[in-house]
Structure formats: structure tokens, C-alpha cells
CSV table of C-alpha atoms in Angstrom, one decimal:
chain,number,residue,atom,x,y,z
A,1,UNK,CA,22.2,-27.0,-27.9
A,2,UNK,CA,23.6,-30.2,-26.3
A,3,UNK,CA,26.0,-30.9,-29.2
A,4,UNK,CA,27.8,-27.6,-29.8
A,5,UNK,CA,26.9,-25.5,-26.7
A,6,UNK,CA,25.2,-22.7,-28.7
A,7,UNK,CA,21.8,-21.7,-27.3
A,8,UNK,CA,20.9,-19.2,-30.0
A,9,UNK,CA,19.4,-16.7,-27.5
A,10,UNK,CA,20.5,-13.8,-29.7
A,11,UNK,CA,18.6,-15.0,-32.8
A,12,UNK,CA,15.1,-13.5,-33.5
A,13,UNK,CA,13.9,-15.2,-36.7
A,14,UNK,CA,10.4,-14.0,-37.6
A,15,UNK,CA,9.7,-17.3,-39.5
A,16,UNK,CA,10.0,-19.3,-36.2
A,17,UNK,CA,6.8,-17.9,-34.6
A,18,UNK,CA,8.6,-16.2,-31.7
A,19,UNK,CA,6.7,-12.9,-32.0
A,20,UNK,CA,3.3,-11.8,-30.8
A,21,UNK,CA,1.4,-8.7,-31.9
A,22,UNK,CA,-0.9,-7.1,-29.4
A,23,UNK,CA,-3.7,-4.7,-30.1
A,24,UNK,CA,-2.1,-1.2,-30.6
A,25,UNK,CA,-4.9,0.4,-28.6
A,26,UNK,CA,-3.5,-1.2,-25.5
A,27,UNK,CA,-0.5,1.1,-25.7
A,28,UNK,CA,3.2,0.2,-25.4
A,29,UNK,CA,4.3,-2.7,-23.3
A,30,UNK,CA,5.9,-1.4,-20.1
A,31,UNK,CA,6.5,-4.6,-18.1
A,32,UNK,CA,6.7,-8.3,-18.7
A,33,UNK,CA,6.0,-10.8,-15.8
A,34,UNK,CA,6.1,-14.6,-15.9
A,35,UNK,CA,3.4,-16.4,-14.0
A,36,UNK,CA,2.9,-20.2,-14.1
A,37,UNK,CA,2.2,-21.1,-17.7
A,38,UNK,CA,1.6,-17.6,-18.9
A,39,UNK,CA,3.4,-14.3,-19.6
A,40,UNK,CA,1.7,-11.2,-18.3
A,41,UNK,CA,2.2,-8.1,-20.5
A,42,UNK,CA,1.5,-4.8,-18.6
A,43,UNK,CA,0.6,-2.3,-21.3
A,44,UNK,CA,-0.2,1.4,-20.8
A,45,UNK,CA,-3.9,0.9,-21.0
A,46,UNK,CA,-4.5,-2.9,-20.5
A,47,UNK,CA,-3.1,-6.0,-18.9
A,48,UNK,CA,-2.8,-9.0,-21.2
A,49,UNK,CA,-2.2,-12.6,-20.3
A,50,UNK,CA,-0.3,-14.6,-23.0
A,51,UNK,CA,0.0,-18.4,-22.8
A,52,UNK,CA,3.6,-19.7,-23.2
A,53,UNK,CA,4.4,-22.7,-25.4
A,54,UNK,CA,0.7,-23.5,-25.5
A,55,UNK,CA,-2.5,-22.5,-27.3
A,56,UNK,CA,-6.0,-22.3,-26.0
A,57,UNK,CA,-8.4,-24.5,-28.0
A,58,UNK,CA,-12.0,-23.5,-27.4
A,59,UNK,CA,-14.6,-26.2,-27.3
A,60,UNK,CA,-18.2,-25.9,-28.6
A,61,UNK,CA,-19.4,-24.9,-25.1
A,62,UNK,CA,-16.9,-22.1,-25.0
A,63,UNK,CA,-14.6,-23.6,-22.4
A,64,UNK,CA,-10.9,-23.3,-23.2
A,65,UNK,CA,-8.5,-26.3,-23.3
A,66,UNK,CA,-4.8,-25.8,-23.3
A,67,UNK,CA,-2.9,-27.8,-26.0
A,68,UNK,CA,0.8,-27.9,-26.9
A,69,UNK,CA,2.1,-25.9,-29.8
A,70,UNK,CA,5.3,-25.1,-31.5
A,71,UNK,CA,4.6,-21.3,-31.0
A,72,UNK,CA,6.7,-19.7,-28.3
A,73,UNK,CA,3.8,-17.4,-27.4
A,74,UNK,CA,0.2,-18.6,-27.6
A,75,UNK,CA,-3.2,-16.8,-27.3
A,76,UNK,CA,-3.2,-13.3,-25.8
A,77,UNK,CA,-6.3,-12.3,-23.8
A,78,UNK,CA,-6.7,-9.1,-21.8
A,79,UNK,CA,-7.9,-9.3,-18.2
A,80,UNK,CA,-11.3,-7.9,-17.4
A,81,UNK,CA,-11.0,-4.3,-16.4
A,82,UNK,CA,-9.9,-1.2,-18.4
A,83,UNK,CA,-6.7,-0.8,-16.4
A,84,UNK,CA,-3.1,-0.7,-17.4
A,85,UNK,CA,0.2,0.3,-15.8
A,86,UNK,CA,0.4,3.7,-17.6
A,87,UNK,CA,4.1,4.7,-17.8
A,88,UNK,CA,5.1,3.7,-14.3
A,89,UNK,CA,6.6,0.1,-14.4
A,90,UNK,CA,8.6,1.0,-11.3
A,91,UNK,CA,5.4,0.7,-9.3
A,92,UNK,CA,5.3,-3.1,-10.0
A,93,UNK,CA,6.0,-5.5,-7.1
A,94,UNK,CA,5.2,-9.2,-6.8
A,95,UNK,CA,4.6,-11.7,-4.0
A,96,UNK,CA,4.0,-15.3,-4.8
A,97,UNK,CA,1.1,-15.3,-7.3
A,98,UNK,CA,0.0,-11.7,-6.6
A,99,UNK,CA,1.3,-8.6,-8.4
A,100,UNK,CA,0.8,-5.0,-7.4
A,101,UNK,CA,1.0,-1.9,-9.6
A,102,UNK,CA,-0.5,1.5,-10.3
A,103,UNK,CA,-2.5,3.1,-13.1
A,104,UNK,CA,-1.7,6.8,-12.9
A,105,UNK,CA,-3.9,7.7,-15.8
A,106,UNK,CA,-7.0,6.2,-14.1
A,107,UNK,CA,-6.0,7.2,-10.5
A,108,UNK,CA,-6.0,3.6,-9.3
A,109,UNK,CA,-3.7,1.1,-7.5
A,110,UNK,CA,-4.3,-2.5,-8.5
A,111,UNK,CA,-3.7,-6.1,-7.5
A,112,UNK,CA,-3.4,-8.9,-10.1
A,113,UNK,CA,-4.2,-12.2,-8.5
A,114,UNK,CA,-5.8,-15.5,-9.4
A,115,UNK,CA,-9.3,-13.8,-9.4
A,116,UNK,CA,-8.1,-11.2,-11.9
A,117,UNK,CA,-7.7,-7.4,-11.4
A,118,UNK,CA,-8.8,-5.7,-8.2
A,119,UNK,CA,-8.5,-1.9,-7.6
A,120,UNK,CA,-7.2,-2.0,-4.0
A,121,UNK,CA,-7.1,1.9,-4.0
A,122,UNK,CA,-10.8,1.7,-3.4
A,123,UNK,CA,-10.3,0.3,0.1
A,124,UNK,CA,-10.9,3.6,1.8
A,125,UNK,CA,-8.3,5.6,-0.2
A,126,UNK,CA,-9.9,6.2,-3.6
A,127,UNK,CA,-10.1,10.0,-3.4
A,128,UNK,CA,-6.6,10.2,-1.8
A,129,UNK,CA,-4.9,8.3,-4.6
A,130,UNK,CA,-6.9,10.2,-7.3
A,131,UNK,CA,-5.6,13.5,-5.8
A,132,UNK,CA,-2.0,12.2,-5.7
A,133,UNK,CA,-2.1,11.0,-9.3
A,134,UNK,CA,-3.4,14.3,-10.5
A,135,UNK,CA,0.0,15.9,-10.0
A,136,UNK,CA,1.1,16.9,-13.5
A,137,UNK,CA,4.9,16.9,-12.6
A,138,UNK,CA,7.2,14.0,-13.4
A,139,UNK,CA,7.9,11.8,-10.4
A,140,UNK,CA,8.6,8.2,-9.6
A,141,UNK,CA,6.0,5.8,-8.2
A,142,UNK,CA,8.1,3.1,-6.6
A,143,UNK,CA,6.5,-0.2,-5.5
A,144,UNK,CA,8.1,-2.8,-3.3
A,145,UNK,CA,6.9,-5.7,-1.3
A,146,UNK,CA,7.9,-6.2,2.4
A,147,UNK,CA,7.8,-10.0,2.9
A,148,UNK,CA,8.6,-9.5,6.6
A,149,UNK,CA,5.5,-7.4,7.4
A,150,UNK,CA,3.4,-8.7,4.4
A,151,UNK,CA,3.0,-5.1,3.1
A,152,UNK,CA,3.0,-3.6,-0.4
A,153,UNK,CA,4.9,-0.3,0.0
A,154,UNK,CA,4.1,2.4,-2.5
A,155,UNK,CA,6.3,5.5,-2.6
A,156,UNK,CA,5.6,8.8,-4.3
A,157,UNK,CA,9.1,10.1,-4.8
A,158,UNK,CA,9.0,13.8,-5.9
A,159,UNK,CA,12.6,14.5,-5.0
A,160,UNK,CA,12.1,14.8,-1.3
A,161,UNK,CA,14.3,12.9,1.0
A,162,UNK,CA,11.9,12.1,3.9
A,163,UNK,CA,8.2,11.6,4.3
A,164,UNK,CA,6.1,14.8,4.0
A,165,UNK,CA,9.1,16.8,2.7
A,166,UNK,CA,8.5,19.2,-0.2
A,167,UNK,CA,10.1,17.6,-3.3
A,168,UNK,CA,11.6,19.1,-6.5
A,169,UNK,CA,8.3,18.5,-8.3
A,170,UNK,CA,6.3,20.6,-5.9
A,171,UNK,CA,4.4,17.8,-4.1
A,172,UNK,CA,5.2,15.9,-1.0
A,173,UNK,CA,7.2,12.7,-1.0
A,174,UNK,CA,5.5,9.9,1.0
A,175,UNK,CA,5.2,6.1,1.4
A,176,UNK,CA,2.0,4.3,2.1
A,177,UNK,CA,1.4,0.6,2.8
A,178,UNK,CA,-1.2,-1.9,1.9
A,179,UNK,CA,-1.8,-5.0,4.0
A,180,UNK,CA,-3.5,-8.2,2.7
A,181,UNK,CA,-4.3,-9.2,6.3
A,182,UNK,CA,-6.8,-6.3,6.7
A,183,UNK,CA,-7.4,-5.7,3.0
A,184,UNK,CA,-6.7,-2.0,3.4
A,185,UNK,CA,-4.1,0.7,3.6
A,186,UNK,CA,-2.7,0.6,7.2
A,187,UNK,CA,0.1,3.2,7.5
A,188,UNK,CA,2.2,6.0,6.2
A,189,UNK,CA,5.9,5.5,6.6
A,190,UNK,CA,8.8,8.0,6.9
A,191,UNK,CA,11.3,6.5,4.4
A,192,UNK,CA,11.5,7.3,0.7
A,193,UNK,CA,13.5,4.5,-1.0
A,194,UNK,CA,14.9,4.4,-4.5
A,195,UNK,CA,13.8,0.8,-4.7
A,196,UNK,CA,13.1,-2.2,-2.4
A,197,UNK,CA,13.3,-5.9,-2.4
A,198,UNK,CA,12.5,-8.9,-0.1
A,199,UNK,CA,15.0,-11.7,0.2
A,200,UNK,CA,15.2,-14.7,2.6
A,201,UNK,CA,12.4,-13.2,4.7
A,202,UNK,CA,14.1,-9.8,5.1
A,203,UNK,CA,13.2,-6.5,3.6
A,204,UNK,CA,15.9,-4.3,2.0
A,205,UNK,CA,15.6,-0.8,0.4
A,206,UNK,CA,18.2,1.2,-1.5
A,207,UNK,CA,19.0,4.9,-0.8
A,208,UNK,CA,21.8,6.9,-2.5
A,209,UNK,CA,23.1,3.7,-3.9
A,210,UNK,CA,23.4,1.9,-0.6
A,211,UNK,CA,21.5,-1.1,0.7
A,212,UNK,CA,19.7,-0.8,4.0
A,213,UNK,CA,18.0,-3.6,6.0
A,214,UNK,CA,14.7,-2.9,7.8
A,215,UNK,CA,13.1,-4.3,10.9
A,216,UNK,CA,16.3,-4.6,13.0
A,217,UNK,CA,16.1,-4.4,16.8
A,218,UNK,CA,18.6,-1.7,17.3
A,219,UNK,CA,17.1,0.8,14.7
A,220,UNK,CA,13.6,2.0,15.3
A,221,UNK,CA,11.9,4.9,13.5
A,222,UNK,CA,15.2,5.9,12.0
A,223,UNK,CA,16.0,5.4,8.3
A,224,UNK,CA,19.1,5.8,6.2
A,225,UNK,CA,21.1,7.2,9.2
A,226,UNK,CA,18.6,10.1,9.8
A,227,UNK,CA,17.0,11.3,12.9
A,228,UNK,CA,14.3,9.4,14.8
A,229,UNK,CA,10.8,10.1,13.5
A,230,UNK,CA,7.9,9.9,16.1
A,231,UNK,CA,5.1,7.5,15.5
A,232,UNK,CA,1.5,8.7,15.5
A,233,UNK,CA,-1.7,6.7,15.4
A,234,UNK,CA,-5.2,7.9,14.2
A,235,UNK,CA,-8.1,5.8,15.4
A,236,UNK,CA,-11.4,5.8,13.5
A,237,UNK,CA,-13.9,4.9,16.2
A,238,UNK,CA,-17.1,6.2,15.0
A,239,UNK,CA,-18.4,4.8,11.7
A,240,UNK,CA,-21.6,6.8,12.0
A,241,UNK,CA,-20.7,10.5,12.1
A,242,UNK,CA,-24.2,11.6,13.3
A,243,UNK,CA,-24.1,9.3,16.4
A,244,UNK,CA,-22.3,10.9,19.4
A,245,UNK,CA,-20.8,8.3,21.7
A,246,UNK,CA,-19.2,8.6,25.2
A,247,UNK,CA,-15.6,7.3,25.6
A,248,UNK,CA,-14.5,7.3,29.3
A,249,UNK,CA,-11.4,5.1,29.3
A,250,UNK,CA,-8.6,4.0,27.1
A,251,UNK,CA,-6.6,0.8,27.4
A,252,UNK,CA,-3.9,-1.0,25.4
A,253,UNK,CA,-1.6,-4.0,25.6
A,254,UNK,CA,2.2,-3.3,25.9
A,255,UNK,CA,5.3,-3.5,28.1
A,256,UNK,CA,5.6,0.1,29.2
A,257,UNK,CA,3.6,3.2,29.8
A,258,UNK,CA,3.4,6.1,27.3
A,259,UNK,CA,1.6,9.4,27.1
A,260,UNK,CA,-1.4,10.0,24.8
A,261,UNK,CA,-0.9,13.7,24.3
A,262,UNK,CA,-4.0,14.3,22.3
A,263,UNK,CA,-7.4,12.8,21.8
A,264,UNK,CA,-9.6,14.8,19.5
A,265,UNK,CA,-13.1,14.5,18.1
A,266,UNK,CA,-15.2,17.0,16.2
A,267,UNK,CA,-16.9,18.0,19.5
A,268,UNK,CA,-14.3,17.8,22.3
A,269,UNK,CA,-10.6,17.4,23.0
A,270,UNK,CA,-8.8,15.4,25.8
A,271,UNK,CA,-5.7,13.5,26.7
A,272,UNK,CA,-4.3,10.7,28.9
A,273,UNK,CA,-1.0,11.8,30.6
A,274,UNK,CA,0.0,8.3,31.7
A,275,UNK,CA,-1.3,4.7,32.0
A,276,UNK,CA,-1.6,2.4,35.1
A,277,UNK,CA,-0.5,-1.2,34.7
A,278,UNK,CA,-2.8,-4.0,35.8
A,279,UNK,CA,-1.6,-7.5,35.0
A,280,UNK,CA,0.2,-6.6,31.8
A,281,UNK,CA,-2.5,-4.2,30.5
A,282,UNK,CA,-2.5,-0.4,30.8
A,283,UNK,CA,-5.6,1.7,31.8
A,284,UNK,CA,-6.5,5.2,32.6
A,285,UNK,CA,-9.3,7.7,32.3
A,286,UNK,CA,-9.6,10.2,29.4
A,287,UNK,CA,-9.4,13.8,30.8
A,288,UNK,CA,-11.2,16.5,29.0
A,289,UNK,CA,-9.4,19.8,28.3
A,290,UNK,CA,-12.4,21.8,29.3
A,291,UNK,CA,-13.4,21.9,33.0
A,292,UNK,CA,-17.1,21.6,32.5
A,293,UNK,CA,-19.1,21.7,29.3
A,294,UNK,CA,-22.8,22.2,30.1
A,295,UNK,CA,-23.7,21.5,26.5
A,296,UNK,CA,-22.3,18.0,26.5
A,297,UNK,CA,-24.4,14.9,26.9
A,298,UNK,CA,-22.4,13.7,29.9
A,299,UNK,CA,-23.4,16.8,31.8
A,300,UNK,CA,-26.8,15.8,33.3
A,301,UNK,CA,-29.2,17.4,35.7
A,302,UNK,CA,-32.5,19.3,36.1
A,303,UNK,CA,-32.8,22.7,34.6
A,304,UNK,CA,-29.9,25.0,33.5
A,305,UNK,CA,-26.8,25.6,35.5
A,306,UNK,CA,-26.3,29.3,36.5
A,307,UNK,CA,-22.7,28.9,37.8
A,308,UNK,CA,-20.0,26.6,39.1
A,309,UNK,CA,-18.7,26.5,42.7
A,310,UNK,CA,-15.1,25.3,43.2
A,311,UNK,CA,-13.9,23.8,46.5
A,312,UNK,CA,-10.2,24.3,46.9
């Protein structure tokens, strides 16, 4: 109030149209999120968009037209899709116009964007998330957005302190990341935060009440003062399981050589002990663990081998 300085924020008078009743079948409201001209209510079983300070006037052709109103909250319309946020509002994280959250009851992870609700858990991880959400114990599902790496980090905190550690609730604590660049889940990470936030282009998480900054040059693969965790990569090279292919060499772009200690398929095993640099790129052959496999496709000849002679 410009005259006496009283803003009346603590007054909730029912006669002034400041309340909005939602369908009780949607469950309780767990989270409120303001987006553009609307207020998003995340209920247990549905996600509802509520226009703020406006109403939707529908024309004869069915198209809505926003008009001004004296009501604080206007029309309430649920988004398409029988999804809610269950009872895990801590899984919510936002970035610009996108919002991410989980629906534990339906075993899904979702993204709310301008095109509505999208179950991003179906991007190659549908069964994995359904198995994780089946855990009947009480645990936190913590969501945070890493603006530095453009990742949505989702943490299953079951009381364990590091990734893959047995928690108090019986399951394993772990963090998994979703990337908009590839529209998929790209990595498991070895930190289990209490919460996380992005600010000024940097990513921070909280652990035991302290704030930690990520992506610093002097701290790689070590989180919250713990030991260094090794990085592992799993390549999915064969989209057709019935087609057997031959891989003879392996190369990568980098600034130093490293050891590929294990290369495994469902048929054979091999390794690359070191790489040779050629104009900034590293190459070497894949060595099989078995000396000669006469049953492999790369063993060719006429007839059947009776034995092997070695020249020393």
C-alpha cells in the first residue's frame, strides 16, 4: 500500500477470491512453481496449470482467449498425462522454462516443458527406474540442475554416503544424470548430495550442511573431501545383438595415453595396454585374451585346424 506501507500479505479473506479448489482426486499439492503467466501445482497424481490474475475465455470454436480478471487465481487445467509428483517434491528442479521431477508411484521421471509432460525415464532407462522406485523403504529422491554441464542430476539417497554404498534403507545410494543435448541418461556419478543448486553458471551441492563447488580444475573425481573415485565408460556399439561385428582398432582424442584394461563382449574379451600418439590422436590394436580361437569368424582357412605350432 503506497499510503501507509501495509501490504496485507498476512490476510487471507475468502470473500476476495484468493482461493482455488482443485479436484480432490488429484491428491494433495506437494509443490508450487511459477511459470510465465501461470502457476503450476504439482499434486500427488496430476500436474495442474493455473492462470494467475487472468481467466481463460473460450470462444465458440473452442480456442481459449486470456482476459483480465479480479481473481488472483484463474482457470485450473491439468496437463495431459496421468502423472504427478507423488510425495517427493524434493525431486523437483528447474532450468529456464523446463521443470524436472519424479513420479514414484508410476515409476517415471518427467520433464514439464512448453510441449507438456514428457516421461524422460523412457529414454533407455524405463525398466531401471521402475525397479528403483519399487523399493518400499523411505528414502529421498533429490533433484538438482547442473547449469555448467546442462544436466539434471537425480539422486536416490538411501542413507549411503557414496555412490553404490549400501544405505540405511537397504538399497544403494546413487546419482544419475539426464542430458538435454543427447535426450538421454548419460552417466552415473559418485556423489550423493543433500541438495544442489546452480548459480552464476556454477554448480553447488550441499553435504553435511556445507556447500561444495563442482567442476574445479584442482579437484577431479573426488567429492566432499573423500578419496578419488575411478572413472569407467561402457560403450554400446552393437545395436543389433544378433549381428557379430569385428572391431580391430580403438582410437580416441585426448592429451595423454591411458590404459584400456578391459574390452568385453558376449563372445570375447580383450584389452589395449597403451595408445600410440599420431598428430594429437591415439591409436592401437585390440589384443584378445585368448591366443587363437578357431571358432571365431576372424579365424579363416580351409578345413579344420588340428593343432598350433609356435615359433619362439
